[in-house]
């Protein structure tokens, strides 16, 4: 038997299977679009919502490894705590069974015969790709082409290994794996760890099953091992991350190892004492999907009530306690870039967090010129440093995001975000300038006249409202509030001209202190420019 004639087409089929899976996943991810973005909002919900989130995201991106890597990124960024991460990890194991059911569809849905359907699917997808002009057409084409390539790949692998039915030594390998659970688990874990995809590993097993090579007992232990092997990607991803992120990867490993130990014990008892004959029979592709699904759902149902103990165990092994998050740390992680749609939504959330900090600074700045409190002056300077760090980090991350394969619309969204970050950061600078003006008044022991105080507070009210509406317009994508900002900015321009004229007249008639008068005029400039930047933010919302 020429093994080279088996290995080469098998490897080629595996490559086509993985490539088809990735193309289909990318098409599904792009088609999901806004729905994928909104999924992030459930991260603040309970653990059960996390399970559903993990299952849905994994079903879309076709990789539990990628989902878990994202979870590590979320935990490392401080967006997700370990309890939320546990739920998503459990859901990811369930979502990863979708690929197996797609492959086994050739058995339980006869019309999906790869030899007939796969070439038609690829051709249809290519036609849509070449003729379709709309973005949705391209996404549908990617899904169809990926679907076809996935089936061609699995057919190529199955055809390549079919001669091995005549190889007694090769068949004996699987008999040994079925007789020795530990070897079966290690084999599944090793193959999955090498190719870093449990979906692809299950696909390989299904291609061997289609050729009639895999005993039932061997398949069960291999499937359990595959779930352990898929943890390797997340563990490697967590290297160099914070302790919390490493703990998230460890939770994934513990969850799958505990599930494997429990179900292996059940399988051993069943094959030894209940029904030994079934273990020697050959498994089908559909049965592999059933075992894979039953194992993952069963493990989740069994361990969900005690998931808190798994988290505690992981934290104890990792020697970590969740601590408070420094708000100057950018809550974005490169691991999340694996899924650009979610990375974009994470960036939006971070820009909104930065904008909230600046709104808080504005509220302090609104009073600091009149109270001259040293604590408030110092707070504004510290907040400006925080915003500078956030601005730099978000900008760097957004540039990385824009360099990925994202749609034109998403490119535009990133561009809008970059402009908003710049405007928000400039408003923070003006808040710091106001704190410096307050410091000057405090040091020289001067203050505004009663008229000057009243007029300046009027200007503050208009400009702070302008920014608040701009922030709300961005957070809610509310165009009506954006239009209100433009009205407020016009009002601020007119008020600045009026108040400047009146103040100069007071200075000329010696009705106010000269040093306080200079601060008054400088403050007017800062406030008017704050309203300008608020208008810029509103215009970005209107264009988006």
XYZ file of C-alpha atoms in Angstrom:
544
model
C 0.000 0.000 0.000
C 1.385 3.386 -1.043
C 0.810 5.593 1.992
C 1.979 8.695 0.120
C -1.065 8.374 -2.150
C -3.212 8.441 0.986
C -1.438 11.199 2.939
C -1.228 13.811 0.145
C -4.967 13.862 -0.797
C -5.908 13.583 2.907
C -3.811 16.644 3.835
C -5.192 18.518 0.818
C -8.743 17.609 1.823
C -8.066 18.748 5.392
C -6.754 22.072 4.120
C -9.845 22.523 1.957
C -12.100 21.590 4.896
C -10.467 24.160 7.221
C -10.411 26.847 4.516
C -14.072 26.239 3.673
C -14.947 26.409 7.371
C -13.140 29.756 7.703
C -14.765 31.259 4.582
C -18.208 30.152 5.755
C -17.546 31.507 9.254
C -16.394 34.861 7.866
C -19.525 35.119 5.733
C -21.745 34.238 8.685
C -19.920 36.732 10.900
C -20.318 39.552 8.381
C -23.971 38.645 7.755
C -24.635 38.639 11.509
C -23.211 42.184 11.637
C -25.251 44.306 14.015
C -26.604 41.279 15.863
C -23.045 40.250 16.739
C -22.393 43.778 17.997
C -25.405 43.748 20.272
C -24.328 40.427 21.784
C -21.738 42.283 23.843
C -24.523 43.960 25.775
C -25.505 40.670 27.409
C -22.087 40.355 29.015
C -23.471 42.201 32.007
C -26.286 39.684 32.398
C -26.273 36.401 34.316
C -24.256 33.268 33.685
C -27.034 31.574 31.720
C -27.018 34.478 29.258
C -23.270 33.930 28.987
C -23.850 30.290 27.997
C -26.258 31.378 25.249
C -23.826 34.076 24.106
C -20.941 31.606 23.900
C -23.029 29.108 21.948
C -24.282 31.694 19.436
C -20.887 33.326 18.823
C -19.161 29.939 18.426
C -21.866 28.727 16.046
C -21.266 31.832 13.920
C -17.454 31.898 13.910
C -17.245 28.069 13.865
C -14.495 27.842 16.492
C -14.698 27.362 20.235
C -10.972 28.091 20.379
C -11.501 31.540 18.831
C -14.370 32.249 21.243
C -12.280 31.261 24.250
C -9.356 33.360 23.014
C -11.785 36.302 22.842
C -12.914 35.540 26.396
C -9.274 35.625 27.533
C -8.986 38.991 25.775
C -12.140 40.340 27.436
C -10.953 39.252 30.883
C -7.474 40.637 30.235
C -9.026 43.973 29.210
C -11.259 44.033 32.274
C -14.485 44.027 30.221
C -15.582 40.640 31.546
C -15.205 39.094 34.993
C -14.451 35.421 35.604
C -18.077 34.500 36.375
C -19.226 35.920 33.027
C -16.295 34.213 31.301
C -17.295 30.845 32.758
C -20.739 31.076 31.168
C -19.354 31.964 27.727
C -16.807 29.128 27.907
C -19.539 26.576 28.646
C -21.616 27.923 25.766
C -18.643 27.786 23.388
C -18.387 24.024 23.893
C -22.012 23.641 22.812
C -21.671 25.983 19.820
C -18.712 24.071 18.413
C -20.938 21.033 17.691
C -22.587 22.848 14.759
C -19.776 21.993 12.314
C -20.072 18.286 13.111
C -23.795 18.355 12.327
C -23.109 20.115 9.021
C -20.646 17.368 8.053
C -22.930 14.523 9.160
C -25.831 16.025 7.211
C -24.731 13.848 4.277
C -26.099 10.882 6.234
C -29.289 12.216 7.804
C -30.183 14.461 4.844
C -29.530 12.394 1.734
C -30.112 15.315 -0.637
C -26.909 16.855 0.783
C -24.739 14.264 -0.955
C -21.290 15.947 -1.254
C -20.612 14.504 -4.699
C -23.707 16.279 -6.048
C -24.273 19.270 -3.814
C -20.736 20.526 -3.076
C -19.694 21.363 -6.683
C -23.083 23.014 -7.275
C -22.692 25.062 -4.068
C -19.211 26.267 -5.040
C -20.304 27.185 -8.559
C -23.430 28.964 -7.313
C -21.394 30.865 -4.737
C -18.816 31.941 -7.320
C -21.580 33.168 -9.685
C -23.150 35.233 -6.892
C -19.711 36.547 -5.904
C -18.919 37.661 -9.468
C -22.320 39.099 -10.326
C -23.586 40.385 -6.987
C -22.852 44.042 -6.243
C -24.442 44.409 -2.834
C -22.491 43.622 0.315
C -25.122 41.102 1.439
C -24.664 39.192 -1.842
C -20.932 38.846 -1.209
C -21.600 37.521 2.300
C -24.135 34.965 1.045
C -21.644 33.909 -1.635
C -18.937 33.372 1.023
C -21.263 31.198 3.089
C -22.250 29.069 0.058
C -18.667 28.702 -1.251
C -17.395 27.842 2.233
C -20.180 25.294 2.628
C -19.232 23.658 -0.678
C -15.485 23.608 0.039
C -16.133 22.132 3.493
C -18.022 19.219 1.924
C -15.456 18.733 -0.853
C -12.728 18.651 1.801
C -14.505 16.037 3.934
C -15.226 13.914 0.821
C -11.566 14.119 -0.262
C -10.408 13.035 3.201
C -12.877 10.136 3.323
C -11.885 8.929 -0.152
C -8.185 9.197 0.708
C -8.409 7.005 3.817
C -10.831 4.392 2.415
C -7.942 2.068 1.308
C -6.889 1.872 4.967
C -9.847 -0.483 5.559
C -7.567 -3.174 4.156
C -4.748 -2.283 6.541
C -5.011 -4.535 9.590
C -2.316 -2.590 11.478
C -4.146 0.740 11.003
C -7.474 -0.733 12.103
C -5.762 -2.217 15.156
C -4.701 1.286 16.204
C -8.338 2.298 16.659
C -9.145 -0.972 18.400
C -6.334 -0.183 20.871
C -7.652 3.358 21.388
C -11.078 1.885 22.155
C -9.649 -0.656 24.606
C -7.499 1.962 26.367
C -9.517 5.102 27.243
C -6.434 7.074 28.281
C -4.755 6.512 24.911
C -7.956 7.484 23.089
C -8.261 10.716 25.068
C -4.578 11.550 24.559
C -4.854 10.883 20.801
C -7.854 13.217 20.467
C -6.170 15.896 22.578
C -2.895 15.679 20.631
C -4.438 15.976 17.150
C -6.668 18.866 18.235
C -3.774 20.664 19.954
C -1.642 20.368 16.805
C -4.240 21.733 14.358
C -5.752 24.030 17.055
C -9.345 23.403 16.003
C -11.736 20.917 17.599
C -14.141 21.378 14.655
C -11.437 20.327 12.195
C -10.397 17.468 14.493
C -13.978 16.206 14.646
C -14.101 16.548 10.842
C -11.050 14.285 10.539
C -12.676 11.725 12.810
C -15.867 11.884 10.740
C -13.917 11.331 7.516
C -12.344 8.205 9.048
C -15.782 7.088 10.261
C -17.190 7.511 6.749
C -14.559 5.028 5.563
C -15.686 2.539 8.241
C -12.482 2.678 10.263
C -13.504 3.903 13.727
C -14.991 1.684 16.482
C -17.668 3.299 18.645
C -15.670 3.130 21.895
C -12.547 4.660 20.323
C -14.581 7.544 18.881
C -16.120 8.390 22.261
C -12.746 8.665 24.001
C -11.190 10.572 21.091
C -14.065 13.093 21.138
C -13.515 13.707 24.847
C -9.811 14.214 24.205
C -10.597 16.671 21.439
C -12.377 18.883 23.954
C -9.231 18.952 26.093
C -6.973 19.621 23.103
C -8.994 22.677 22.078
C -7.955 24.361 25.355
C -4.360 24.641 24.133
C -5.128 27.635 21.896
C -6.560 29.671 24.781
C -3.732 28.657 27.124
C -1.110 29.761 24.571
C -3.076 32.975 24.026
C -3.052 33.735 27.764
C 0.746 33.653 27.976
C 1.911 37.152 28.805
C -1.598 38.212 29.856
C -2.714 39.227 33.349
C -3.382 36.588 35.987
C -7.144 36.942 35.564
C -6.875 36.150 31.843
C -4.685 33.121 32.562
C -7.309 32.000 35.080
C -9.990 32.198 32.350
C -7.934 29.849 30.142
C -7.389 27.555 33.130
C -11.159 27.511 33.789
C -11.707 26.266 30.229
C -9.178 23.469 30.763
C -10.622 22.453 34.143
C -14.167 22.443 32.782
C -13.266 20.104 29.917
C -10.992 17.866 32.004
C -13.649 17.394 34.721
C -16.289 16.680 32.080
C -13.975 14.171 30.374
C -13.215 12.350 33.640
C -16.917 12.067 34.535
C -18.101 10.910 31.107
C -15.123 8.589 30.618
C -16.062 6.823 33.842
C -19.637 6.433 32.577
C -18.396 5.165 29.178
C -16.010 2.642 30.733
C -18.760 1.223 32.962
C -21.186 1.070 30.018
C -18.751 -0.663 27.634
C -17.457 -3.085 30.286
C -20.643 -4.126 32.045
C -23.778 -2.889 30.255
C -23.307 -3.295 26.508
C -19.787 -4.406 25.500
C -20.866 -5.234 21.948
C -21.727 -1.651 20.970
C -18.143 -0.538 21.593
C -16.842 -2.846 18.863
C -19.295 -1.667 16.216
C -18.224 1.033 13.767
C -19.521 4.538 14.384
C -21.157 6.740 11.721
C -20.684 10.462 11.101
C -24.118 11.239 12.551
C -23.381 9.209 15.669
C -20.153 11.176 16.135
C -22.193 14.399 16.007
C -24.645 12.950 18.523
C -21.891 11.873 20.939
C -20.082 15.211 20.559
C -23.289 17.166 21.254
C -24.411 14.924 24.114
C -21.003 15.206 25.778
C -20.863 19.003 25.561
C -24.459 19.654 26.567
C -24.263 16.998 29.288
C -21.061 18.489 30.717
C -22.599 21.962 30.758
C -25.819 20.810 32.429
C -23.869 18.774 34.979
C -21.260 21.414 35.853
C -23.317 24.595 35.503
C -24.620 24.432 39.114
C -21.065 23.992 40.458
C -19.322 26.345 38.023
C -18.583 28.688 40.926
C -16.384 25.974 42.444
C -14.511 25.602 39.144
C -13.831 29.363 39.158
C -12.564 29.179 42.762
C -10.355 26.196 41.923
C -8.906 27.964 38.871
C -8.234 31.098 40.936
C -6.569 29.018 43.642
C -4.351 27.213 41.128
C -3.572 30.494 39.364
C -3.107 32.297 42.708
C -5.184 35.262 41.659
C -7.838 37.530 43.094
C -9.918 39.820 40.885
C -8.912 43.365 41.698
C -10.299 46.780 40.882
C -9.566 48.093 37.409
C -7.430 51.189 36.910
C -9.678 53.382 34.735
C -6.699 54.693 32.745
C -6.086 51.189 31.382
C -7.557 50.724 27.915
C -10.092 47.902 28.073
C -9.220 46.506 24.658
C -7.219 43.416 23.814
C -5.600 42.238 20.587
C -7.147 38.773 21.032
C -10.588 40.272 20.366
C -9.345 41.405 16.917
C -9.872 37.772 15.862
C -13.519 38.794 15.479
C -13.495 42.351 14.013
C -17.241 42.938 14.464
C -16.985 42.422 18.222
C -13.656 44.287 18.361
C -15.393 47.285 16.762
C -18.204 47.200 19.316
C -15.641 46.934 22.127
C -13.935 50.033 20.746
C -17.251 51.912 20.694
C -17.811 50.995 24.340
C -14.339 52.205 25.249
C -14.820 55.522 23.444
C -18.093 55.929 25.353
C -16.258 55.243 28.636
C -13.656 57.865 27.755
C -16.432 60.320 26.862
C -18.108 59.704 30.242
C -14.880 60.535 32.078
C -14.666 63.814 30.143
C -18.297 64.644 30.969
C -17.473 64.135 34.656
C -14.470 66.451 34.226
C -16.671 69.080 32.621
C -19.035 69.017 35.589
C -16.094 69.603 37.943
C -14.672 72.325 35.674
C -18.084 74.039 35.687
C -17.672 74.881 39.400
C -13.911 74.941 39.982
C -13.452 78.563 38.801
C -15.866 79.718 41.493
C -15.020 77.356 44.377
C -11.232 77.261 43.687
C -11.027 73.917 45.526
C -7.492 72.489 45.332
C -8.809 68.898 45.288
C -10.921 69.658 42.213
C -8.016 71.395 40.490
C -5.828 68.337 41.074
C -8.632 65.965 40.038
C -9.006 67.681 36.633
C -5.285 67.301 35.983
C -5.377 63.613 36.901
C -8.437 63.028 34.728
C -6.718 64.687 31.774
C -3.763 62.298 32.176
C -6.207 59.386 32.234
C -7.943 60.605 29.073
C -4.589 61.060 27.303
C -3.713 57.423 28.017
C -7.117 56.234 26.862
C -6.916 58.334 23.712
C -3.512 56.907 22.780
C -4.568 53.321 23.496
C -7.904 53.513 21.672
C -6.301 55.196 18.654
C -3.625 52.506 18.408
C -6.232 49.751 18.672
C -8.552 51.377 16.125
C -5.696 51.610 13.619
C -5.022 47.873 14.071
C -8.728 47.206 13.583
C -8.906 49.257 10.389
C -6.019 47.249 8.914
C -8.049 44.023 9.140
C -10.379 42.650 6.475
C -13.481 44.607 7.436
C -16.245 46.027 5.275
C -16.222 49.553 3.877
C -18.958 50.527 6.315
C -16.890 49.299 9.264
C -13.849 51.184 7.918
C -15.959 54.345 7.980
C -17.132 53.606 11.533
C -13.513 53.280 12.668
C -12.683 56.594 10.971
C -15.604 58.268 12.770
C -14.427 56.830 16.084
C -10.881 58.116 15.557
C -12.199 61.625 14.904
C -14.433 61.452 17.981
C -11.531 60.310 20.160
C -9.550 63.329 18.968
C -12.423 65.720 19.764
C -13.088 64.204 23.184
C -9.398 64.371 24.063
C -9.262 68.071 23.079
C -12.257 68.825 25.337
C -10.347 67.158 28.177
C -7.396 69.445 27.421
C -9.647 72.492 27.774
C -10.906 71.157 31.125
C -7.289 71.010 32.265
C -6.785 74.586 31.010
C -9.745 75.678 33.138
C -8.162 73.972 36.167
C -5.000 75.991 35.506
C -7.069 79.187 35.348
C -8.574 78.257 38.732
C -5.059 77.697 40.063
C -4.081 81.185 38.889
C -7.094 82.764 40.610
C -6.316 80.834 43.800
C -2.644 81.815 43.847
C -3.341 85.515 43.167
C -6.345 85.539 45.501
C -8.649 87.204 42.978
C -12.167 86.354 41.861
C -14.755 87.355 39.290
C -17.261 90.139 39.835
C -20.865 89.194 40.488
C -21.803 90.061 36.899
C -18.819 88.147 35.508
C -19.686 85.077 37.607
C -23.280 85.098 36.369
C -22.263 85.479 32.709
C -19.584 82.798 32.889
C -21.998 80.338 34.478
C -24.431 81.039 31.641
C -21.725 80.198 29.092
C -20.794 77.050 31.034
C -24.416 75.858 31.035
C -24.711 76.157 27.241
C -21.360 74.470 26.504
C -21.765 71.646 29.041
C -25.238 70.950 27.630
C -23.743 70.952 24.153
C -21.244 68.236 25.121
C -23.802 66.236 27.101
C -26.133 66.094 24.104
C -23.189 65.151 21.863
C -22.234 62.313 24.209
C -25.809 61.035 24.341
C -26.152 61.349 20.565
C -23.037 59.167 20.149
C -23.997 56.602 22.806
C -27.561 56.258 21.502
C -26.815 57.035 17.828
C -29.570 59.629 18.171
C -29.609 62.094 15.265
C -32.191 64.386 16.912
C -29.852 64.995 19.842
C -27.021 65.559 17.370
C -29.068 68.325 15.734
C -29.669 69.837 19.184
C -25.882 70.029 19.642
C -25.556 72.107 16.466
C -28.178 74.507 17.792
C -26.349 74.736 21.122
C -23.028 75.376 19.382
C -24.531 78.279 17.425
C -25.941 79.620 20.683
C -22.500 79.308 22.308
C -20.852 81.229 19.442
C -23.327 84.088 19.733
C -23.058 84.145 23.533
C -19.253 84.204 23.420
C -19.256 87.272 21.150
C -21.811 89.028 23.340
C -20.105 88.261 26.653
C -16.663 89.187 25.315
C -17.954 92.597 24.193
C -19.656 93.285 27.509
C -16.592 92.187 29.475
C -14.213 94.407 27.533
C -16.464 97.365 28.345
C -16.317 96.453 32.058
C -12.533 96.233 31.876
C -12.351 99.633 30.189
C -14.439 101.218 32.965
C -12.429 99.458 35.761
C -15.496 97.527 36.958
C -13.531 94.284 37.460
C -10.048 93.050 38.379
C -7.660 92.950 35.392
C -6.118 89.532 36.257
C -9.553 87.999 36.791
C -10.659 89.665 33.545
C -7.913 87.918 31.563
C -8.954 84.550 33.016
C -12.571 85.394 32.096
C -11.654 85.950 28.433
C -9.439 82.831 28.288
C -12.231 80.759 29.803
C -14.672 82.030 27.163
C -12.267 80.831 24.461
C -11.987 77.366 26.063
C -15.754 77.000 26.429
C -16.455 78.135 22.879
C -13.951 75.572 21.568
C -15.498 72.868 23.739
C -18.817 73.556 21.991
C -16.997 73.398 18.616
C -15.654 69.921 19.405
C -19.083 68.849 20.670
C -20.474 69.890 17.286
C -17.760 67.833 15.546
C -18.910 64.760 17.494
C -22.537 65.459 16.572
C -21.636 65.779 12.890
C -19.855 62.410 13.009
C -23.078 60.891 14.368
C -25.109 62.537 11.582
C -22.717 61.204 8.915
C -22.571 57.677 10.343
